[in-house]
Tab-separated table of C-alpha atoms in Angstrom:
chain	number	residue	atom	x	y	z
A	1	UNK	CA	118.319	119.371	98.433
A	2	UNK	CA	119.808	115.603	98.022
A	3	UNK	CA	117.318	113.312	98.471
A	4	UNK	CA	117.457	109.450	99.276
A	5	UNK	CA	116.257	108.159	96.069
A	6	UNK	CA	119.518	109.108	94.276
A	7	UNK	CA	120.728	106.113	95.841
A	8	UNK	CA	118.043	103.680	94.456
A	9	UNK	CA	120.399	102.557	91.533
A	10	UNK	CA	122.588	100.642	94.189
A	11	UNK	CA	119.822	99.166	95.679
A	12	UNK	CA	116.248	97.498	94.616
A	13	UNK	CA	113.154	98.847	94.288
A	14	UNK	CA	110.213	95.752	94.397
A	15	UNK	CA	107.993	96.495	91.535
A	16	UNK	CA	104.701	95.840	92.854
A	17	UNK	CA	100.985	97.693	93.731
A	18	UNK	CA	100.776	98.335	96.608
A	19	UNK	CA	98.664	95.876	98.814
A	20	UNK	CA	96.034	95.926	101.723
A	21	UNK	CA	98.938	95.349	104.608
A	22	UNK	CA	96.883	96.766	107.234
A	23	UNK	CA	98.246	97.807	110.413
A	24	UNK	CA	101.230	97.684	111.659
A	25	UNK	CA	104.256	98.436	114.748
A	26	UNK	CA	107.318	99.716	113.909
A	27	UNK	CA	109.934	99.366	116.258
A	28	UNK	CA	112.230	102.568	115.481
A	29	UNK	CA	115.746	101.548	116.939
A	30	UNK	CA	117.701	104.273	115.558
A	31	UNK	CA	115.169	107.082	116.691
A	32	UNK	CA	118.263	108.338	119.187
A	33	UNK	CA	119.982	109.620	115.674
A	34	UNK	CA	116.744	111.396	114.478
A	35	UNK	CA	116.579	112.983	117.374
A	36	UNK	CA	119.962	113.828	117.540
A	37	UNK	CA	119.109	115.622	113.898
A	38	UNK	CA	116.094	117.395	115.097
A	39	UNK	CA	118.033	118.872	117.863
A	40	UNK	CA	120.623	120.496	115.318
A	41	UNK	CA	117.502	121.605	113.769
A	42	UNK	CA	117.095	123.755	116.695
A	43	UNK	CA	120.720	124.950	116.642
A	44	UNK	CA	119.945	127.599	114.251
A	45	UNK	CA	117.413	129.329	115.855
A	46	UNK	CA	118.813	129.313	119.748
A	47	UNK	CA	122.430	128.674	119.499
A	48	UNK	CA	122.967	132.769	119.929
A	49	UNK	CA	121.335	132.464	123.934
A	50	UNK	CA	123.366	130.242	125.654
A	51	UNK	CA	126.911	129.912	125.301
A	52	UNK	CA	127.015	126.115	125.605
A	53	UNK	CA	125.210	125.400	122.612
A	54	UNK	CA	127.996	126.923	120.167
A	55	UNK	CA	130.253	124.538	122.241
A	56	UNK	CA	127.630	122.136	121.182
A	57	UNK	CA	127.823	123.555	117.769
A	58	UNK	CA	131.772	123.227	117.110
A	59	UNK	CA	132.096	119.790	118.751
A	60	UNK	CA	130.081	119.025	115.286
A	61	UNK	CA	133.153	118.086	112.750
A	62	UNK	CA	131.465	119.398	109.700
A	63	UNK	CA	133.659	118.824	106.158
A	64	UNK	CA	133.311	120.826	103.140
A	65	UNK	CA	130.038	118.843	102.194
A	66	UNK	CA	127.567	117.375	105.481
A	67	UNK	CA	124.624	116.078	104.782
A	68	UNK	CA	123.044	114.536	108.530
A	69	UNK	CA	120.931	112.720	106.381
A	70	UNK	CA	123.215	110.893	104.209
A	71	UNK	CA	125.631	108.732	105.581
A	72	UNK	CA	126.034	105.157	106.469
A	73	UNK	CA	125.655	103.004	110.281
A	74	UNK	CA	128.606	102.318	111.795
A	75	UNK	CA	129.381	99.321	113.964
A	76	UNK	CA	130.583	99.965	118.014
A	77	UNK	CA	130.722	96.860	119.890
A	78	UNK	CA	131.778	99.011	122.644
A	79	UNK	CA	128.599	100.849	122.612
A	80	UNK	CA	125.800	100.952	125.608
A	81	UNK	CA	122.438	101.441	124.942
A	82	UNK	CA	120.956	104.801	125.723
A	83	UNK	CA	117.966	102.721	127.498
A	84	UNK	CA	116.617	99.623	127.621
A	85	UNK	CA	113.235	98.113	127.942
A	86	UNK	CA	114.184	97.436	131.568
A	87	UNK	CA	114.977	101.356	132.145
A	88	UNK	CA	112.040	102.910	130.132
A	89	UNK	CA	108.530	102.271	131.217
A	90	UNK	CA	106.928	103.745	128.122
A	91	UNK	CA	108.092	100.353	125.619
A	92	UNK	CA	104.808	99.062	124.841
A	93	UNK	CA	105.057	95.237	124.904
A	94	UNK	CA	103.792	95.615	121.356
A	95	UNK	CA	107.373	96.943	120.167
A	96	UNK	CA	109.231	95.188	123.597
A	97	UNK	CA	110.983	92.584	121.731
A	98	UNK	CA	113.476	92.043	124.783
A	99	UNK	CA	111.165	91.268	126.731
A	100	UNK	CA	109.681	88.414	124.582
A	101	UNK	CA	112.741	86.337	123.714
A	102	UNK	CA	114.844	88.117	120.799
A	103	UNK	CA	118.151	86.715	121.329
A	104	UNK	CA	120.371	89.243	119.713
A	105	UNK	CA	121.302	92.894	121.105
A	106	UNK	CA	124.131	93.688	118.425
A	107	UNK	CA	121.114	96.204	116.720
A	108	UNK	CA	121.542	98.685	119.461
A	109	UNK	CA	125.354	99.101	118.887
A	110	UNK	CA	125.595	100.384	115.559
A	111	UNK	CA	125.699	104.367	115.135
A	112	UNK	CA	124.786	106.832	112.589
A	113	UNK	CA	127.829	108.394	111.103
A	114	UNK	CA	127.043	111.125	108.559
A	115	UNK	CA	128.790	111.790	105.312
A	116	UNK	CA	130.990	114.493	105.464
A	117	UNK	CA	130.879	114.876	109.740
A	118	UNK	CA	130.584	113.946	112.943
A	119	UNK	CA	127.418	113.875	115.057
A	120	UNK	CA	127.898	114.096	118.910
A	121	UNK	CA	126.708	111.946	121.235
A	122	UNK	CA	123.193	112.777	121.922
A	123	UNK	CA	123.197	114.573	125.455
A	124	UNK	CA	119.845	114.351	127.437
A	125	UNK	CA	120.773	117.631	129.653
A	126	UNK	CA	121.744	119.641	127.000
A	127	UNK	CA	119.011	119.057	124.853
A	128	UNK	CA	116.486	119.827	127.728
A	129	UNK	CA	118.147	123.206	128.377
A	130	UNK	CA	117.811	123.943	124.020
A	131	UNK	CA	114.151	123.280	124.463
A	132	UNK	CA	113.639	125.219	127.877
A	133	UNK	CA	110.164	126.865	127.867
A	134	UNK	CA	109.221	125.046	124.486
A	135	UNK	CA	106.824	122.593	123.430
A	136	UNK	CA	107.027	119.566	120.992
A	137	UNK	CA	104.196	117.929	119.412
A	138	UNK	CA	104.380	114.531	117.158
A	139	UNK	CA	101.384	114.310	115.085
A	140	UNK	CA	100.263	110.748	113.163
A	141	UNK	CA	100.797	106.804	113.526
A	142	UNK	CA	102.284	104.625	115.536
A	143	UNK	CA	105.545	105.195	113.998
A	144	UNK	CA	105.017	108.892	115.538
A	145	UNK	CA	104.539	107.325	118.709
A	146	UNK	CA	107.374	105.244	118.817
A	147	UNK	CA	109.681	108.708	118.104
A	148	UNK	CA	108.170	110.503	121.008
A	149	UNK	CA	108.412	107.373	123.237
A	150	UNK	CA	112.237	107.485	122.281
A	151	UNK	CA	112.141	110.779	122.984
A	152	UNK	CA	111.172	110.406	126.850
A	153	UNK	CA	113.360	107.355	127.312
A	154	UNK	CA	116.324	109.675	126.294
A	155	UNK	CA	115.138	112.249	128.558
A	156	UNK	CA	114.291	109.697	131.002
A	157	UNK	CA	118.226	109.406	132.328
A	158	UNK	CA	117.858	113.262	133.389
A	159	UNK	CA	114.431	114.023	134.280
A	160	UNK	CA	110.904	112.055	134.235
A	161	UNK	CA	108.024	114.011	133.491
A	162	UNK	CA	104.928	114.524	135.008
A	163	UNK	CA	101.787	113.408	132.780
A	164	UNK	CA	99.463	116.534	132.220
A	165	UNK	CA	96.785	114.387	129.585
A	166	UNK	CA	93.997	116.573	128.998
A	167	UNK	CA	92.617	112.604	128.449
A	168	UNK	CA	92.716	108.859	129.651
A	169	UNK	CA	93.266	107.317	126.155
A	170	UNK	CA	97.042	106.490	125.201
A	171	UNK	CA	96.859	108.227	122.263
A	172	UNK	CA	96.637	111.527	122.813
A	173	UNK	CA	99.528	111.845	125.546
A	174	UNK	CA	100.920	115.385	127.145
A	175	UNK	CA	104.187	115.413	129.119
A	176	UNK	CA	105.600	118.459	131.354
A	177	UNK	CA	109.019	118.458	132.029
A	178	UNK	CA	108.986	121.001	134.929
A	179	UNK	CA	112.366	121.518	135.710
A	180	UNK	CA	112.470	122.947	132.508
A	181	UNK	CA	109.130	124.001	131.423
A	182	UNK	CA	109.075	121.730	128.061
A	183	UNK	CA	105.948	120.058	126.937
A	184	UNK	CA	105.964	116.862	125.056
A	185	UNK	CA	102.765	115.574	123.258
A	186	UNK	CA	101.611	113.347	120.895
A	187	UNK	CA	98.678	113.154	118.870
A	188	UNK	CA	97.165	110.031	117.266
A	189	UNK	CA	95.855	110.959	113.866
A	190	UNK	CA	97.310	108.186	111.200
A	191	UNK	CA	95.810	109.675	108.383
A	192	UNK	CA	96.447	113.672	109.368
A	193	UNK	CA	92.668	114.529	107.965
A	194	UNK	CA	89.234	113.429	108.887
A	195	UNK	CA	88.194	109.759	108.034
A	196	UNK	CA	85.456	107.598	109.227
A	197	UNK	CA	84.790	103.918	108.829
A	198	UNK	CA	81.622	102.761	106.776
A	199	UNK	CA	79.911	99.702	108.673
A	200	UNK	CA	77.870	96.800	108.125
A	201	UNK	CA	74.134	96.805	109.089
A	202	UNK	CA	75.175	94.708	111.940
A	203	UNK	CA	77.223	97.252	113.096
A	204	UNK	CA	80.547	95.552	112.272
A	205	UNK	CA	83.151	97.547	110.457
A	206	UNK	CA	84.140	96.817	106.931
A	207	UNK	CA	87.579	97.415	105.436
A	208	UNK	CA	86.796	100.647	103.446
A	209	UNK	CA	87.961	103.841	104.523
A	210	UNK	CA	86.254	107.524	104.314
A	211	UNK	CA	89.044	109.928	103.601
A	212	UNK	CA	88.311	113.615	103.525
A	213	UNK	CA	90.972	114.588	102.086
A	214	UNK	CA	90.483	118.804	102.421
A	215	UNK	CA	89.622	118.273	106.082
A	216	UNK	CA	92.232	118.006	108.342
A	217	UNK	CA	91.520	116.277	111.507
A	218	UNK	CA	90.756	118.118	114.332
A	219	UNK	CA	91.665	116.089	117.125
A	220	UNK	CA	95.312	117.698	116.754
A	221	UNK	CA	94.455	120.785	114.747
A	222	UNK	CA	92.026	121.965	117.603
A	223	UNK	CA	95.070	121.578	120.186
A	224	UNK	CA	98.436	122.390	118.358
A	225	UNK	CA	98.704	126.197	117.400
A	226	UNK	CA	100.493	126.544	120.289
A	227	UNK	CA	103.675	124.166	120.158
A	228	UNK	CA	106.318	125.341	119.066
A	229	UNK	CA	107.593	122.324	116.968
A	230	UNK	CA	105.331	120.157	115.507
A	231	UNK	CA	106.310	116.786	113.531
A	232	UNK	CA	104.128	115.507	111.291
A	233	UNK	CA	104.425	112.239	109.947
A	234	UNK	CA	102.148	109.309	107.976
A	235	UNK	CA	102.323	106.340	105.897
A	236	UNK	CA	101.258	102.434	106.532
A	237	UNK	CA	97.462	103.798	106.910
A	238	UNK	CA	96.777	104.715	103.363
A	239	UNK	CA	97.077	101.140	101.666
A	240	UNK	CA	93.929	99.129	101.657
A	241	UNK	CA	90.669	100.798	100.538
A	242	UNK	CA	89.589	104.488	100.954
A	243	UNK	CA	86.836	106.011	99.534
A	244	UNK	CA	88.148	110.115	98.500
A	245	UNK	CA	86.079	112.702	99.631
A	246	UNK	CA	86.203	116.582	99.281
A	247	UNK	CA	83.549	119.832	99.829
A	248	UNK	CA	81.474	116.807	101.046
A	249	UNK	CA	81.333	114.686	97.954
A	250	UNK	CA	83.403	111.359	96.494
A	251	UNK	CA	85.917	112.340	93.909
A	252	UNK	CA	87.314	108.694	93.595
A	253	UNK	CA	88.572	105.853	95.416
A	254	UNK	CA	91.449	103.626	96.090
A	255	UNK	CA	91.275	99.558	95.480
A	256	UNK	CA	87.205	100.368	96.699
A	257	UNK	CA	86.392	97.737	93.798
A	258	UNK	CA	83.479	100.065	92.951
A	259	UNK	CA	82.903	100.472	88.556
A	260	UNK	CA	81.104	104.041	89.550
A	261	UNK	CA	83.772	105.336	91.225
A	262	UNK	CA	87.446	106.710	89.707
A	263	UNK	CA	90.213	104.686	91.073
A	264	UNK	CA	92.840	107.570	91.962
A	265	UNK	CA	95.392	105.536	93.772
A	266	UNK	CA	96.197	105.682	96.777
A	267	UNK	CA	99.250	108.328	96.456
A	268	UNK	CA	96.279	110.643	95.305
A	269	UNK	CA	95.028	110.830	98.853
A	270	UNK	CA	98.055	110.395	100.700
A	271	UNK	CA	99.550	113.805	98.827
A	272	UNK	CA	96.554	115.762	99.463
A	273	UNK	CA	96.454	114.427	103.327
A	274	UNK	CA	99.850	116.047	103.641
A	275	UNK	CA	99.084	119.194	102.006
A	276	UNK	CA	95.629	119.534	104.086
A	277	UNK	CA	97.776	119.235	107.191
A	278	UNK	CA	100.357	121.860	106.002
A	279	UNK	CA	97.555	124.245	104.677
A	280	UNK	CA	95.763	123.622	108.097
A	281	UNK	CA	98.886	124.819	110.307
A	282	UNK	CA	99.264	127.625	108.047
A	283	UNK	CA	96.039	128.382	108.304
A	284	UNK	CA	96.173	129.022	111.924
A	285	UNK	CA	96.565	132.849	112.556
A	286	UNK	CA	98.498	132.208	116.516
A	287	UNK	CA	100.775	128.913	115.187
A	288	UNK	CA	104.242	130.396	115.530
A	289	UNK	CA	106.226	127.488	115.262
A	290	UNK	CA	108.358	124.831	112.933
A	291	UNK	CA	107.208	122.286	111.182
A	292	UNK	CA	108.971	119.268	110.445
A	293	UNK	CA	107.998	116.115	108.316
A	294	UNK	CA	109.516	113.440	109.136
A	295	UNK	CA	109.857	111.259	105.978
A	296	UNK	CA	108.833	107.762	105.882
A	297	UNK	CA	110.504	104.507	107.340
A	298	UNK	CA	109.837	101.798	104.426
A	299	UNK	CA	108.922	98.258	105.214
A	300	UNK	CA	111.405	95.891	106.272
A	301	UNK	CA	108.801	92.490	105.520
A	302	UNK	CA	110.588	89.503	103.370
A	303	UNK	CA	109.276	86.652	102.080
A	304	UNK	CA	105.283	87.895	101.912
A	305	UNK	CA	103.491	90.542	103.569
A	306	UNK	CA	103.461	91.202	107.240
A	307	UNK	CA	100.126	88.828	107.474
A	308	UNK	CA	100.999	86.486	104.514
A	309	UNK	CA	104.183	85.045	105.918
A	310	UNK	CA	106.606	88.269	106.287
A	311	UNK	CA	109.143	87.894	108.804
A	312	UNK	CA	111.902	90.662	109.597
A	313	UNK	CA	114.726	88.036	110.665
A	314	UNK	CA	117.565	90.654	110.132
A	315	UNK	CA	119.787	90.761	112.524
A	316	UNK	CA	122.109	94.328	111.387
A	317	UNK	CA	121.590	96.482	108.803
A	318	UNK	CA	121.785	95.953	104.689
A	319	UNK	CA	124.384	97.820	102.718
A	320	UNK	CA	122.826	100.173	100.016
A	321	UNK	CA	123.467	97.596	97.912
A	322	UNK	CA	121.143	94.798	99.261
A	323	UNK	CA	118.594	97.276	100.231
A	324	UNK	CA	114.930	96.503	99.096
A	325	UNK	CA	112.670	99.189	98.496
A	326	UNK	CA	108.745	99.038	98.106
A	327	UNK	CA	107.582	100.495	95.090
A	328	UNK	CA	104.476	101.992	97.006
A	329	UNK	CA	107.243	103.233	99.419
A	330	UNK	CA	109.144	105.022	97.086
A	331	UNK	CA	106.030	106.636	95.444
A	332	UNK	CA	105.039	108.140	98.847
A	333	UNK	CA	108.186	109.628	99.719
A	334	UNK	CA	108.545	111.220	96.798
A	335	UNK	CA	104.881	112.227	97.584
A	336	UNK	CA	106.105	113.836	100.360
A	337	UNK	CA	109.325	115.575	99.008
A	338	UNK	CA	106.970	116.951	96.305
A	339	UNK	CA	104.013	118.548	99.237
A	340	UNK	CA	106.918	120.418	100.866
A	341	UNK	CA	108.345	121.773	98.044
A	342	UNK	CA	104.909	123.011	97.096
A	343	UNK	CA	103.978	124.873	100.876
A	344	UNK	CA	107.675	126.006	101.523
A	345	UNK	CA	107.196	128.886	99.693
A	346	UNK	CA	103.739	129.540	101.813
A	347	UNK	CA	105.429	129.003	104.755
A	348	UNK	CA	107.865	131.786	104.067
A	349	UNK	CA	105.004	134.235	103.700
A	350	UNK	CA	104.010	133.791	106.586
A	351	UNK	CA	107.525	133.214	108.335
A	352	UNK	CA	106.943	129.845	109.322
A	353	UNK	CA	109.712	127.322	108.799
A	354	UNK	CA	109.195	124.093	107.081
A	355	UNK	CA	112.064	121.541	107.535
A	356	UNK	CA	112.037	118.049	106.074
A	357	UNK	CA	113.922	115.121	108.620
A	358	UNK	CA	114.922	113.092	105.958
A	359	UNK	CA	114.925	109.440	107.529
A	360	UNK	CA	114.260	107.467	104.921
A	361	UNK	CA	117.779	106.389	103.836
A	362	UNK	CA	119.141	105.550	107.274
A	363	UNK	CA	115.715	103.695	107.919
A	364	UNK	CA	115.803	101.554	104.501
A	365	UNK	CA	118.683	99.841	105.404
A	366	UNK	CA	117.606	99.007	109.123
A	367	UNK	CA	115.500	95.957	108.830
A	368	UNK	CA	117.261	94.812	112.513
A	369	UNK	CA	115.611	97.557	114.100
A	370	UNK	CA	111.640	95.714	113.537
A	371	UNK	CA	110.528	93.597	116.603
A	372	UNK	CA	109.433	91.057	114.611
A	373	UNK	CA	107.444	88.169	116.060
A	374	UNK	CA	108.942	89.125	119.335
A	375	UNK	CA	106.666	91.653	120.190
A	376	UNK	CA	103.516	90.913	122.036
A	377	UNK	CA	100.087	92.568	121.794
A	378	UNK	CA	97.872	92.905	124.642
């Protein structure tokens, strides 16, 4: 498997700890091609029942060597927007950087071009009729929001669905589309396991985290063993202090400024989040379905943090060359690579697929696609 950071040599990698940079929106402008991926992902498994989709399949001008994930963005001034935040209700104003003033629009007309082939437009209909009588859950931040939000402002041009939350609160969404019996969901859990916040006397909430990292969360484990695909994603959350916890007792701590306690770095508990949430869905006797982790978008900040003076003024993407790359960034997603290399082999045993979607190339070198100071919060 090729992996993004064989790449790094043409680009830069910041050397510097990770900081506290709290929390953040990301503003995922090229989601359309990662969904466009994670439908070929589905190719495989449904193209034999309906004659369309091997239509689908050879329109796909594969070469000798294609790799979807590497590849490079490809300018179209001719191109239209999929949707805009006039046509898609679910833009939170947040990430609606349209809406508050950003003068430029050229971001939305670049496309992903992979090396080695083509990728077809993404089509709406046809990707309703692969996931007839399936269900998709996206399981973490707000980064996994924003891909599901995509995901219904695609779908939005063919069919709107009908909200079926089991719950008031924005963060735990269900969608039916019932024209063709697919379920959409998304579960907030930025951290994948359990984690509590220790408080003040006063009751106000200081800025150390409890992680428990063998305890996956159940606010999406209780409700996902029956999806069918299930992206799991997870990143920004785990800088700033955490406390480690496992069978119930403190193993160490990141940046918890505590002399008692082992300082195990942050990547410590970020690679055992992940595997807890791949041991928990294989764990589940009924869960029939794929798993895909979705690797992570880096920061796009210059100039200082995103609260010390970081702006994301970028107005198209870098080349390879010019591309910046956190150090703390890089250690994660090679966090990640290394987790699913360690449960595919599980997964197999129990014949549950694990796929990587391998973003984090395209997104490294798409520091246009971040709202910047144009978004608003509520």
């Amino acid at each position: 498997m090729e992996h993004f950071f064989k790449y790094l040599n043409l680009g830069k990698i910041i050397n510097s700890q990770p900081q506290n940079i709290g929390f953040r929106v990301i503003l995922l402008v090229p989601s359309i091609v990662l969904l466009s991926v994670a439908s070929l992902h589905l190719l495989s498994s449904y193209s034999s029942s309906s004659p369309w989709l091997m239509s689908y399949i050879n329109s796909i001008s594969f070469g000798k060597k294609c790799d979807i994930f590497r590849g490079e963005w490809v300018y179209d001034p001719n191109r239209l927007p999929f949707y805009t935040n006039f046509t898609c209700p679910e833009i939170f104003d947040q990430q609606n950087c349209m809406k508050f003033g950003r003068p430029d629009s050229d971001f939305l007309k670049w496309r992903w071009k992979p090396a080695g082939c083509e990728l077809p437009p993404f089509d709406a209909l046809r990707f309703l009729e692969l996931v007839n009588g399936k269900s998709m859950a996206f399981v973490g931040d707000s980064v996994a929001r924003n891909q599901m939000q995509s995901l219904l402002c695609l779908l939005a041009t063919v069919e709107y669905p009908a909200d079926v939350s089991q719950t008031t609160s924005a963060r735990f969404k269900r969608w039916l589309y019932t024209t063709h019996n697919f379920t959409l969901a998304s579960f907030w859990s930025p951290y994948l396991i359990k984690s509590t916040e220790t408080t003040k006397p006063n009751g106000t909430t200081k800025s150390l985290t409890n992680l428990y990292l063998d305890e996956a969360h159940t606010n999406w484990t209780s409700q996902i063993e029956a999806f069918d695909f299930v992206i799991i994603s997870a990143g920004r959350w785990f800088f700033g202090p955490k406390m480690f916890y496992e069978k119930g007792h403190v193993v160490g701590c990141h940046f918890c400024m505590r002399k008692d306690t082992k300082n195990l770095t942050m990547f410590y508990g970020y690679k055992r989040a992940f595997r807890t949430a791949f041991e928990a869905l294989l764990g589940l006797e009924s869960f029939k379905g794929e798993v895909i982790l979705r690797t992570l978008s880096p920061a796009h900040f210059e100039n200082g943090e995103w609260n010390k003076g970081g702006e994301c003024k970028r107005t198209e993407p870098v080349s390879r060359a010019e591309m910046k790359v956190n150090w703390g960034d890089w250690e994660m997603y090679k966090s990640q690579i290394e987790v699913v290399r360690g449960v595919e082999r599980e997964g197999k045993k129990r014949g549950l697929k694990i796929r990587v979607l391998d973003v984090t190339e395209a997104m490294a070198v798409r520091p246009d696609g971040h709202p910047n100071h144009f978004g608003h919060w509520p």
